[in-house]
Structures are given as structure tokens and as C-alpha cells.
GROMACS .gro file of C-alpha atoms in nm:
model
  438
    1MET     CA    1   4.305  -0.816   3.360
    2ARG     CA    2   4.430  -0.494   3.196
    3GLN     CA    3   4.162  -0.254   3.071
    4PRO     CA    4   4.181  -0.212   2.691
    5THR     CA    5   4.286   0.126   2.561
    6ALA     CA    6   4.195   0.352   2.270
    7TYR     CA    7   4.349   0.660   2.111
    8LEU     CA    8   4.149   0.912   1.902
    9ILE     CA    9   4.290   1.109   1.610
   10SER     CA   10   4.110   1.384   1.416
   11CYS     CA   11   4.251   1.487   1.078
   12GLY     CA   12   4.195   1.816   0.898
   13ASP     CA   13   4.331   2.169   0.874
   14GLU     CA   14   3.983   2.302   0.943
   15LEU     CA   15   3.998   2.142   1.289
   16LEU     CA   16   4.361   2.235   1.356
   17PHE     CA   17   4.302   2.602   1.272
   18GLY     CA   18   3.975   2.623   1.465
   19HIS     CA   19   3.747   2.678   1.167
   20THR     CA   20   3.543   2.371   1.261
   21ILE     CA   21   3.473   2.236   1.609
   22ASP     CA   22   3.566   1.872   1.658
   23THR     CA   23   3.251   1.710   1.796
   24ASN     CA   24   3.351   1.364   1.674
   25SER     CA   25   3.618   1.307   1.938
   26ALA     CA   26   3.382   1.399   2.222
   27TRP     CA   27   3.118   1.158   2.097
   28LEU     CA   28   3.366   0.877   2.034
   29ALA     CA   29   3.529   0.923   2.373
   30GLU     CA   30   3.194   0.893   2.546
   31GLN     CA   31   3.096   0.583   2.349
   32CYS     CA   32   3.428   0.410   2.411
   33THR     CA   33   3.419   0.493   2.780
   34LEU     CA   34   3.070   0.350   2.815
   35LEU     CA   35   3.195   0.034   2.643
   36GLY     CA   36   3.459  -0.005   2.914
   37TRP     CA   37   3.762   0.123   2.719
   38ARG     CA   38   4.011   0.373   2.858
   39ILE     CA   39   4.086   0.671   2.635
   40LEU     CA   40   4.458   0.743   2.641
   41GLY     CA   41   4.438   1.065   2.442
   42HIS     CA   42   4.295   1.275   2.161
   43ARG     CA   43   4.508   1.436   1.892
   44THR     CA   44   4.423   1.677   1.612
   45ILE     CA   45   4.647   1.669   1.304
   46GLY     CA   46   4.652   1.897   1.001
   47ASP     CA   47   4.656   1.784   0.640
   48VAL     CA   48   5.029   1.709   0.633
   49THR     CA   49   5.109   1.347   0.546
   50PRO     CA   50   5.429   1.305   0.754
   51ASP     CA   51   5.250   1.447   1.059
   52ILE     CA   52   4.960   1.206   1.015
   53VAL     CA   53   5.199   0.912   0.969
   54SER     CA   54   5.381   1.009   1.288
   55ALA     CA   55   5.054   1.044   1.481
   56PHE     CA   56   4.938   0.700   1.361
   57SER     CA   57   5.263   0.534   1.464
   58GLU     CA   58   5.274   0.701   1.804
   59ALA     CA   59   4.910   0.620   1.884
   60ALA     CA   60   4.949   0.257   1.772
   61SER     CA   61   5.250   0.218   2.000
   62LYS     CA   62   5.042   0.321   2.301
   63ALA     CA   63   4.688   0.191   2.249
   64ASP     CA   64   4.511  -0.129   2.155
   65VAL     CA   65   4.279   0.054   1.915
   66VAL     CA   66   4.329   0.375   1.717
   67ILE     CA   67   4.015   0.548   1.589
   68VAL     CA   68   4.063   0.813   1.321
   69THR     CA   69   3.815   1.058   1.169
   70GLY     CA   70   3.855   1.283   0.865
   71GLY     CA   71   4.069   1.294   0.553
   72LEU     CA   72   3.892   1.027   0.345
   73GLY     CA   73   3.734   1.259   0.088
   74PRO     CA   74   3.821   1.274  -0.284
   75THR     CA   75   4.028   1.594  -0.287
   76GLU     CA   76   4.403   1.646  -0.278
   77ASP     CA   77   4.401   1.752   0.088
   78ASP     CA   78   4.238   1.425   0.202
   79ARG     CA   79   4.550   1.233   0.304
   80THR     CA   80   4.446   0.983   0.570
   81ARG     CA   81   4.445   0.674   0.343
   82ASN     CA   82   4.794   0.756   0.208
   83ALA     CA   83   4.928   0.823   0.557
   84LEU     CA   84   4.792   0.495   0.691
   85ALA     CA   85   4.950   0.304   0.401
   86GLN     CA   86   5.286   0.470   0.468
   87ALA     CA   87   5.263   0.394   0.839
   88MET     CA   88   5.182   0.030   0.757
   89GLY     CA   89   5.465   0.020   0.501
   90VAL     CA   90   5.241  -0.090   0.215
   91GLY     CA   91   5.092   0.049  -0.104
   92LEU     CA   92   4.735   0.133  -0.195
   93ARG     CA   93   4.498  -0.085  -0.394
   94GLU     CA   94   4.159  -0.017  -0.546
   95ASP     CA   95   3.881  -0.212  -0.376
   96PRO     CA   96   3.632  -0.328  -0.645
   97GLU     CA   97   3.344  -0.356  -0.397
   98ALA     CA   98   3.410  -0.004  -0.278
   99ILE     CA   99   3.389   0.122  -0.640
  100LYS     CA  100   3.051  -0.047  -0.679
  101GLU     CA  101   2.923   0.110  -0.357
  102ILE     CA  102   3.042   0.458  -0.452
  103GLU     CA  103   2.887   0.431  -0.799
  104ALA     CA  104   2.560   0.311  -0.647
  105ARG     CA  105   2.562   0.602  -0.404
  106PHE     CA  106   2.600   0.852  -0.689
  107ARG     CA  107   2.321   0.682  -0.884
  108SER     CA  108   2.096   0.726  -0.581
  109PHE     CA  109   2.185   1.097  -0.594
  110LYS     CA  110   2.099   1.092  -0.968
  111ARG     CA  111   2.446   1.232  -1.037
  112PRO     CA  112   2.736   1.095  -1.242
  113MET     CA  113   3.039   0.989  -1.042
  114ALA     CA  114   3.339   1.210  -1.112
  115ALA     CA  115   3.667   1.035  -1.189
  116VAL     CA  116   3.825   1.192  -0.882
  117ASN     CA  117   3.590   0.995  -0.657
  118ARG     CA  118   3.765   0.670  -0.753
  119ILE     CA  119   4.039   0.763  -0.508
  120GLN     CA  120   3.792   0.697  -0.226
  121ALA     CA  121   3.801   0.329  -0.317
  122MET     CA  122   4.178   0.313  -0.257
  123ILE     CA  123   4.277   0.135   0.064
  124PRO     CA  124   4.611   0.011   0.199
  125GLU     CA  125   4.722  -0.340   0.107
  126GLY     CA  126   4.616  -0.580   0.381
  127ALA     CA  127   4.343  -0.346   0.509
  128GLU     CA  128   3.967  -0.374   0.457
  129ARG     CA  129   3.702  -0.122   0.374
  130ILE     CA  130   3.429  -0.020   0.619
  131VAL     CA  131   3.092   0.020   0.448
  132ASN     CA  132   2.955   0.373   0.463
  133PRO     CA  133   2.573   0.357   0.457
  134ASN     CA  134   2.530   0.736   0.444
  135GLY     CA  135   2.804   0.871   0.217
  136THR     CA  136   3.051   0.811  -0.064
  137ALA     CA  137   3.368   0.764   0.141
  138PRO     CA  138   3.428   0.407   0.267
  139GLY     CA  139   3.611   0.371   0.594
  140ILE     CA  140   3.927   0.165   0.643
  141GLN     CA  141   4.021  -0.092   0.905
  142GLY     CA  142   4.367  -0.237   0.933
  143THR     CA  143   4.650  -0.330   1.170
  144LEU     CA  144   4.946  -0.116   1.265
  145GLY     CA  145   5.192  -0.297   1.489
  146SER     CA  146   4.978  -0.462   1.756
  147ALA     CA  147   4.703  -0.202   1.732
  148ARG     CA  148   4.386  -0.221   1.532
  149VAL     CA  149   4.317   0.098   1.335
  150PHE     CA  150   3.978   0.224   1.222
  151CYS     CA  151   3.951   0.524   0.988
  152MET     CA  152   3.617   0.695   0.922
  153PRO     CA  153   3.497   1.009   0.742
  154GLY     CA  154   3.469   1.328   0.944
  155VAL     CA  155   3.101   1.390   0.863
  156PRO     CA  156   2.933   1.316   1.201
  157LYS     CA  157   2.628   1.138   1.058
  158GLU     CA  158   2.845   0.907   0.848
  159MET     CA  159   3.098   0.852   1.126
  160ARG     CA  160   2.839   0.759   1.389
  161ALA     CA  161   2.660   0.512   1.165
  162MET     CA  162   2.990   0.343   1.071
  163PHE     CA  163   3.097   0.325   1.435
  164ASP     CA  164   2.769   0.165   1.540
  165GLN     CA  165   2.773  -0.079   1.250
  166THR     CA  166   3.137  -0.188   1.248
  167ILE     CA  167   3.343  -0.065   1.542
  168ARG     CA  168   3.104  -0.093   1.836
  169PRO     CA  169   3.067  -0.472   1.792
  170VAL     CA  170   3.447  -0.506   1.802
  171LEU     CA  171   3.485  -0.301   2.118
  172GLN     CA  172   3.185  -0.440   2.301
  173GLY     CA  173   3.271  -0.714   2.545
  174ALA     CA  174   3.645  -0.707   2.473
  175PRO     CA  175   3.861  -0.882   2.737
  176GLY     CA  176   3.929  -0.653   3.031
  177THR     CA  177   3.630  -0.426   2.975
  178SER     CA  178   3.389  -0.364   3.259
  179ALA     CA  179   3.038  -0.226   3.273
  180THR     CA  180   3.045   0.154   3.295
  181VAL     CA  181   2.773   0.394   3.407
  182MET     CA  182   2.822   0.761   3.324
  183ARG     CA  183   2.622   1.016   3.519
  184ARG     CA  184   2.622   1.396   3.527
  185LEU     CA  185   2.472   1.613   3.800
  186HIS     CA  186   2.408   1.977   3.705
  187MET     CA  187   2.410   2.276   3.941
  188CYS     CA  188   2.381   2.653   3.917
  189GLY     CA  189   2.469   2.922   4.168
  190ARG     CA  190   2.783   2.765   4.316
  191GLY     CA  191   3.146   2.819   4.223
  192GLU     CA  192   3.338   2.533   4.064
  193SER     CA  193   3.618   2.568   4.320
  194ASP     CA  194   3.371   2.542   4.610
  195ILE     CA  195   3.213   2.230   4.463
  196GLY     CA  196   3.552   2.077   4.384
  197HIS     CA  197   3.677   2.142   4.738
  198ALA     CA  198   3.371   1.974   4.891
  199LEU     CA  199   3.418   1.668   4.668
  200THR     CA  200   3.797   1.636   4.693
  201HIS     CA  201   3.767   1.301   4.867
  202LEU     CA  202   3.585   1.161   4.563
  203MET     CA  203   3.836   1.286   4.306
  204GLY     CA  204   4.125   1.045   4.351
  205GLU     CA  205   4.308   0.946   4.034
  206ARG     CA  206   4.174   0.620   3.889
  207SER     CA  207   3.921   0.593   4.172
  208ASN     CA  208   3.583   0.424   4.127
  209PRO     CA  209   3.380   0.615   4.044
  210GLU     CA  210   3.600   0.870   3.868
  211VAL     CA  211   3.458   1.210   3.963
  212GLY     CA  212   3.536   1.549   3.811
  213THR     CA  213   3.378   1.886   3.747
  214GLN     CA  214   3.334   2.110   3.446
  215VAL     CA  215   3.179   2.453   3.399
  216ALA     CA  216   2.991   2.607   3.108
  217GLU     CA  217   2.833   2.952   3.140
  218SER     CA  218   2.759   2.930   3.516
  219ILE     CA  219   2.635   2.569   3.495
  220ILE     CA  220   2.858   2.338   3.698
  221THR     CA  221   2.848   1.970   3.612
  222VAL     CA  222   2.977   1.697   3.840
  223ARG     CA  223   3.048   1.400   3.618
  224MET     CA  224   3.116   1.045   3.728
  225TYR     CA  225   3.220   0.723   3.559
  226ALA     CA  226   3.136   0.420   3.770
  227ASN     CA  227   3.272   0.076   3.684
  228GLY     CA  228   3.160  -0.270   3.789
  229GLU     CA  229   3.173  -0.632   3.684
  230ASP     CA  230   2.822  -0.588   3.545
  231ILE     CA  231   2.573  -0.306   3.495
  232VAL     CA  232   2.409  -0.376   3.832
  233GLU     CA  233   2.736  -0.328   4.017
  234ALA     CA  234   2.829  -0.017   3.815
  235THR     CA  235   2.488   0.135   3.884
  236ARG     CA  236   2.526   0.064   4.255
  237VAL     CA  237   2.859   0.248   4.259
  238ALA     CA  238   2.709   0.545   4.072
  239ASP     CA  239   2.401   0.557   4.297
  240SER     CA  240   2.615   0.556   4.611
  241ALA     CA  241   2.829   0.845   4.485
  242GLU     CA  242   2.525   1.043   4.371
  243GLN     CA  243   2.363   1.001   4.712
  244GLU     CA  244   2.676   1.135   4.878
  245ILE     CA  245   2.695   1.434   4.640
  246ARG     CA  246   2.327   1.513   4.693
  247SER     CA  247   2.376   1.507   5.069
  248VAL     CA  248   2.611   1.804   5.022
  249PHE     CA  249   2.449   1.993   4.732
  250GLY     CA  250   2.089   1.867   4.726
  251GLU     CA  251   1.913   2.200   4.671
  252ASP     CA  252   2.172   2.315   4.418
  253ILE     CA  253   2.128   2.016   4.185
  254PHE     CA  254   1.865   2.089   3.922
  255GLY     CA  255   1.912   1.805   3.676
  256VAL     CA  256   2.080   1.480   3.580
  257ASP     CA  257   2.242   1.393   3.245
  258GLY     CA  258   2.045   1.563   2.964
  259GLU     CA  259   1.806   1.762   3.183
  260THR     CA  260   1.856   2.137   3.136
  261LEU     CA  261   1.773   2.417   3.376
  262ALA     CA  262   1.483   2.523   3.153
  263MET     CA  263   1.349   2.166   3.158
  264ALA     CA  264   1.362   2.160   3.537
  265VAL     CA  265   1.174   2.492   3.559
  266ALA     CA  266   0.912   2.386   3.304
  267LYS     CA  267   0.851   2.066   3.498
  268LEU     CA  268   0.801   2.254   3.825
  269LEU     CA  269   0.560   2.502   3.668
  270LYS     CA  270   0.354   2.222   3.514
  271GLU     CA  271   0.339   2.026   3.841
  272ARG     CA  272   0.201   2.332   4.020
  273GLY     CA  273  -0.032   2.446   3.745
  274ALA     CA  274   0.150   2.780   3.746
  275LYS     CA  275   0.191   3.043   3.475
  276LEU     CA  276   0.510   3.231   3.389
  277MET     CA  277   0.593   3.559   3.217
  278THR     CA  278   0.933   3.713   3.147
  279ALA     CA  279   1.052   4.072   3.108
  280GLU     CA  280   1.408   4.095   2.979
  281SER     CA  281   1.640   4.384   2.913
  282CYS     CA  282   2.008   4.285   2.891
  283THR     CA  283   1.939   3.917   2.821
  284GLY     CA  284   1.730   4.017   2.519
  285GLY     CA  285   1.492   3.719   2.524
  286MET     CA  286   1.742   3.447   2.617
  287VAL     CA  287   1.537   3.334   2.920
  288ALA     CA  288   1.226   3.301   2.705
  289SER     CA  289   1.421   3.126   2.429
  290MET     CA  290   1.558   2.866   2.670
  291LEU     CA  291   1.208   2.798   2.798
  292VAL     CA  292   1.044   2.759   2.458
  293ASP     CA  293   1.307   2.501   2.365
  294VAL     CA  294   1.124   2.271   2.610
  295PRO     CA  295   0.839   2.074   2.450
  296GLY     CA  296   0.507   2.131   2.624
  297VAL     CA  297   0.609   2.452   2.798
  298SER     CA  298   0.315   2.630   2.633
  299GLU     CA  299   0.100   2.497   2.917
  300SER     CA  300   0.282   2.731   3.153
  301PHE     CA  301   0.471   3.001   2.962
  302VAL     CA  302   0.239   3.293   2.880
  303GLU     CA  303   0.455   3.567   2.728
  304GLY     CA  304   0.800   3.715   2.709
  305ILE     CA  305   0.872   4.083   2.660
  306VAL     CA  306   1.209   4.229   2.563
  307ALA     CA  307   1.199   4.573   2.722
  308TYR     CA  308   1.541   4.704   2.623
  309ALA     CA  309   1.492   5.081   2.621
  310ASN     CA  310   1.371   5.272   2.925
  311GLU     CA  311   1.075   5.400   2.722
  312THR     CA  312   0.971   5.039   2.659
  313LYS     CA  313   0.999   4.955   3.027
  314ILE     CA  314   0.761   5.242   3.097
  315ARG     CA  315   0.522   5.195   2.804
  316ARG     CA  316   0.504   4.816   2.770
  317LEU     CA  317   0.561   4.707   3.127
  318GLY     CA  318   0.423   5.000   3.321
  319VAL     CA  319   0.738   5.066   3.522
  320ASP     CA  320   0.707   5.398   3.706
  321ALA     CA  321   0.930   5.655   3.534
  322ARG     CA  322   1.032   5.786   3.876
  323ILE     CA  323   1.195   5.452   3.960
  324LEU     CA  324   1.412   5.470   3.650
  325ALA     CA  325   1.497   5.834   3.714
  326GLU     CA  326   1.593   5.776   4.076
  327HIS     CA  327   1.761   5.436   4.064
  328GLY     CA  328   1.851   5.383   3.696
  329ALA     CA  329   1.768   5.096   3.465
  330VAL     CA  330   2.024   4.865   3.627
  331SER     CA  331   1.894   4.848   3.981
  332ARG     CA  332   1.712   4.629   4.229
  333GLU     CA  333   1.412   4.860   4.215
  334THR     CA  334   1.380   4.849   3.836
  335ALA     CA  335   1.418   4.472   3.817
  336ALA     CA  336   1.150   4.430   4.084
  337ALA     CA  337   0.915   4.673   3.910
  338MET     CA  338   0.958   4.494   3.575
  339ALA     CA  339   0.850   4.161   3.724
  340GLU     CA  340   0.576   4.293   3.953
  341THR     CA  341   0.400   4.500   3.686
  342LEU     CA  342   0.369   4.189   3.468
  343LEU     CA  343   0.194   4.001   3.747
  344LYS     CA  344  -0.028   4.288   3.856
  345ARG     CA  345  -0.183   4.308   3.509
  346GLY     CA  346  -0.210   3.931   3.463
  347GLU     CA  347  -0.547   3.760   3.488
  348PHE     CA  348  -0.481   3.389   3.518
  349PRO     CA  349  -0.616   3.140   3.771
  350GLY     CA  350  -0.369   2.975   4.001
  351PRO     CA  351  -0.018   3.081   4.099
  352MET     CA  352   0.179   3.311   3.869
  353TYR     CA  353   0.549   3.387   3.837
  354ALA     CA  354   0.743   3.656   3.653
  355VAL     CA  355   1.117   3.686   3.595
  356SER     CA  356   1.306   3.998   3.489
  357THR     CA  357   1.665   4.088   3.402
  358THR     CA  358   1.834   4.425   3.363
  359GLY     CA  359   2.207   4.485   3.350
  360VAL     CA  360   2.523   4.597   3.175
  361ALA     CA  361   2.628   4.341   2.912
  362GLY     CA  362   2.913   4.553   2.776
  363PRO     CA  363   3.162   4.595   2.636
  364ASP     CA  364   3.072   4.960   2.702
  365GLY     CA  365   2.831   5.126   2.940
  366GLY     CA  366   2.984   5.023   3.271
  367THR     CA  367   3.059   5.259   3.558
  368PRO     CA  368   3.260   5.218   3.880
  369GLU     CA  369   2.931   5.165   4.065
  370LYS     CA  370   2.782   4.937   3.800
  371PRO     CA  371   3.064   4.775   3.603
  372VAL     CA  372   3.017   4.559   3.295
  373GLY     CA  373   2.876   4.224   3.407
  374THR     CA  374   2.641   4.373   3.667
  375VAL     CA  375   2.290   4.228   3.633
  376TRP     CA  376   1.988   4.265   3.859
  377ILE     CA  377   1.744   3.975   3.847
  378ALA     CA  378   1.397   3.962   3.998
  379CYS     CA  379   1.153   3.676   4.044
  380SER     CA  380   0.801   3.766   4.153
  381TYR     CA  381   0.532   3.528   4.274
  382LEU     CA  382   0.161   3.609   4.289
  383ALA     CA  383  -0.067   3.378   4.486
  384PRO     CA  384  -0.435   3.331   4.397
  385ASP     CA  385  -0.533   3.543   4.702
  386GLY     CA  386  -0.351   3.845   4.558
  387SER     CA  387  -0.052   3.833   4.793
  388GLY     CA  388   0.286   3.860   4.626
  389VAL     CA  389   0.655   3.838   4.700
  390THR     CA  390   0.950   3.950   4.491
  391ARG     CA  391   1.295   3.803   4.529
  392THR     CA  392   1.573   4.019   4.386
  393MET     CA  393   1.935   3.921   4.330
  394LEU     CA  394   2.248   4.104   4.221
  395TYR     CA  395   2.441   3.888   3.976
  396SER     CA  396   2.796   3.980   3.872
  397THR     CA  397   3.022   3.799   3.627
  398LEU     CA  398   3.329   3.849   3.408
  399ALA     CA  399   3.277   3.744   3.047
  400ASP     CA  400   3.222   3.882   2.698
  401ARG     CA  401   2.886   4.027   2.600
  402HIS     CA  402   2.735   3.695   2.497
  403GLY     CA  403   2.871   3.518   2.802
  404ILE     CA  404   2.731   3.778   3.042
  405ARG     CA  405   2.387   3.752   2.886
  406LEU     CA  406   2.390   3.372   2.881
  407ARG     CA  407   2.510   3.339   3.239
  408ALA     CA  408   2.255   3.593   3.358
  409ALA     CA  409   1.978   3.401   3.182
  410ASN     CA  410   2.086   3.082   3.360
  411ALA     CA  411   2.100   3.266   3.691
  412ALA     CA  412   1.747   3.398   3.632
  413LEU     CA  413   1.612   3.049   3.565
  414ASP     CA  414   1.786   2.917   3.875
  415LEU     CA  415   1.643   3.197   4.089
  416LEU     CA  416   1.298   3.106   3.955
  417ARG     CA  417   1.358   2.738   4.031
  418ARG     CA  418   1.464   2.814   4.388
  419THR     CA  419   1.170   3.049   4.437
  420ILE     CA  420   0.921   2.786   4.320
  421LEU     CA  421   1.074   2.524   4.552
  422GLY     CA  422   1.117   2.763   4.845
  423TYR     CA  423   1.493   2.713   4.847
  424ALA     CA  424   1.739   2.974   4.960
  425SER     CA  425   1.979   3.123   4.708
  426PRO     CA  426   2.354   3.077   4.760
  427SER     CA  427   2.401   3.446   4.671
  428HIS     CA  428   2.430   3.693   4.959
  429GLU     CA  429   2.273   3.965   4.744
  430VAL     CA  430   1.918   3.831   4.764
  431ARG     CA  431   1.620   4.004   4.926
  432ASP     CA  432   1.252   3.914   4.951
  433ASP     CA  433   0.992   4.193   4.951
  434HIS     CA  434   0.621   4.130   5.008
  435TRP     CA  435   0.342   4.316   4.834
  436HIS     CA  436  -0.025   4.283   4.738
  437LYS     CA  437  -0.183   4.307   4.396
  438ASP     CA  438  -0.441   4.561   4.514
   0.00000   0.00000   0.00000
């Protein structure tokens, strides 16, 4: 039996011109995929009625269901309802129940309803309204050719509630759908091309599971969509693929689905009863910020210092001024000193870790020897017996200032994760140096 298909359309100049990021399509695509529907495409259309009409007609000619967001507000540039009526070849009518709902919504706001809001109760002849439990704009459901069309407001909270209430029950269990399990495996420290090459045999078009990769600021995600006649079969397919991927990249995988790198690190620290401190220069507190986003990390995270200027590295951290004078702020020696001095002054029972970053975030300040994107990262470990080891790594990347800092922060967390677990780093620029607190 043929798998049912869906097409997503987002309406609004603010989306077309990049003023607003379209998060609705991503969410809808994921929900439809998990319900066993195949997404044929996404399209973003500006507030031009003929363009919207054309997009509706084209999508309806290809897909079983067309899901539209945006353009249902009360202003002149909200043109989705008119475009749908034109595509259907009908006029608009005022829905009396929609008027009552809109008026009730305004009464709940303790505000009078403006006359212009009546337009939100207008729907194409032959179509039906979709109740909006969180806003003033009703949705619309109708038929265009052989396709069923659902139009919802662009406000994410309103859209998601309407989808769950009205559209999900229609899509769920439709003929031809299969159970789908979506899984994402996250890695750091490997190149996307290297990972893709190793998994080429799993990336056949329309294979089961469907496997692909994506990258975001040095985090590589291997995503899979596994299908089966039921959830048990789909899970079995996903588990088999995950086992195969882990056999290749086991130590590189830090999390699954919503687990972040900071979550993985926080979990490891808690399991070992360890404490952590950070000393950041170029990343400016990003490592610490990622960690404190994790609930419960206060059990392990002690302090974070942003030591941006050399004087601060000397005064706050205790870095020897001679190290800075001889090797410079962006060096293996300075990164190691930043982390080690934190641990040497710490007085906590149990194992302790410290992470430091120092680099050139740009856009200025680079040299031929240390170009923009050069970052030295250190991770120091102090055992209860006073013995210590510092792992240092040269990290280099090409990005803008924010991207360099964010990628370096991720690299620092991954170096910490690997140090805690005793894993090797995929980088060739890694060295371990042993020392003693005394």
C-alpha cells in the first residue's frame, strides 16, 4: 500500500525575507514523519495572493495532505484565507460560531473586539473552521482537488495545539502509514565527511532505516528513521542500526536524541562524585553557561572564571607571568597553566577536573603562526592522592567569531568527557603531561 504524503507551506514575508526563523515546518515535519507520513516538500511563500494560490494548487496536486501555517491574522497582509478560497474556486463566508469564539477570546482578555477582527471568522465556502484554543484566529480545513488542506496560524503555541487537537487524529493510523521510530546519535570530534564515508552503506535512498548526517557547530548528528508494521518492529530496526553505528563510533557518541554534550558531562561528574571548575578566555563563559543549563549540575560544578586579559590570568588564576611572556596567551603552556592552577588551589574531597580555553576568536588578532580560529584547550585531572594529569589539545576551525567560540566550547566539553572516561581524542594535537599538586 502506498505511503500517504504531506506537503508543508509557510506563509509570510517575515519568513521569506529571513526576519523570522520558520520553526513550524521543522516541528510539523517531525510530527508527520513519526505518524508514518512522507513529507514531499516544504515551501515558504510571501504575502502575495497569486503566489499563495499557485503554491496551494501545486502542493495539492502532489500530496494527500497540505498543511499551511501563517497568514490568518486580521491585517491586510494576512492573505491565506483569500488565497485558499481562490484556489478552491469559491467565495468566503462568515462563520457564526467562529465569531462567537473570537468575541469570547477578547472578553477573556478583557478587551473589546475590534471590527477588523471579524475577518478572522471568514472561511471559504465548503470549508470548516478549526477551533483555536489559544488565540483569536480560527484555522481552516477544506478540500482542494483530491487533497485535504489544513491552514493554521503561524504562532507556534497556537499551531501546535491545533495540530494535536484536530490534525493529528486525522493523520494517525491513515491507510498506508507504518510505525516510525526516529533516533539521533550525537558525536563531537569527528568530521562529517569521515562519518558519512563510514556509514555510506546505511545511506541508500528510501532504505530502512533512512540514515543521514547533519552538523551544527562541531556537533555531528547521525539521524535515522526506522519503519515497521508496528512499533516493536520499527524499534528493532532502529536498535539494529544503532548497534552497527556504535560498533564504528562507540567512543565518539556522547548522547542520543535530546541529550546534550553538557548533559553527558554532568552525568559523568555526578556518577564519579567529581568536582569541576572552568577557566575561559576566548569562549568567555560559554563552557560554564552550557553546564549550568543542566539541572542538578550544582552538585559538581564549583566555579567558572572568565580570565580574558593576561593580567586576569595572572591575578585571578595564578598563571606565571613568565609563561605568558615566553609562549603568549594562545599556547599549550598557558592553557595548561590556567587549568592546573585552578586545581592546585582547590580543596575538595574526591576527584577534581578543570577545563580551560584560550584562543583567537577574531575577526582580528590572528597571525600566520596563530591564525583566527586557533584555540588551545586544556583539561586537568587531580586525584585525591595529589597526582595530576593535564591533557592539552590544539583546536582549529573556520567560522565567524560566535561560531569559533561555540565550537571551541563544545570541543572543550568533549575533551573533558573523553578525559573522564579515559578515551583517546581523535585529534592528533593532544598531549598528556603528569604533575603533582605539591
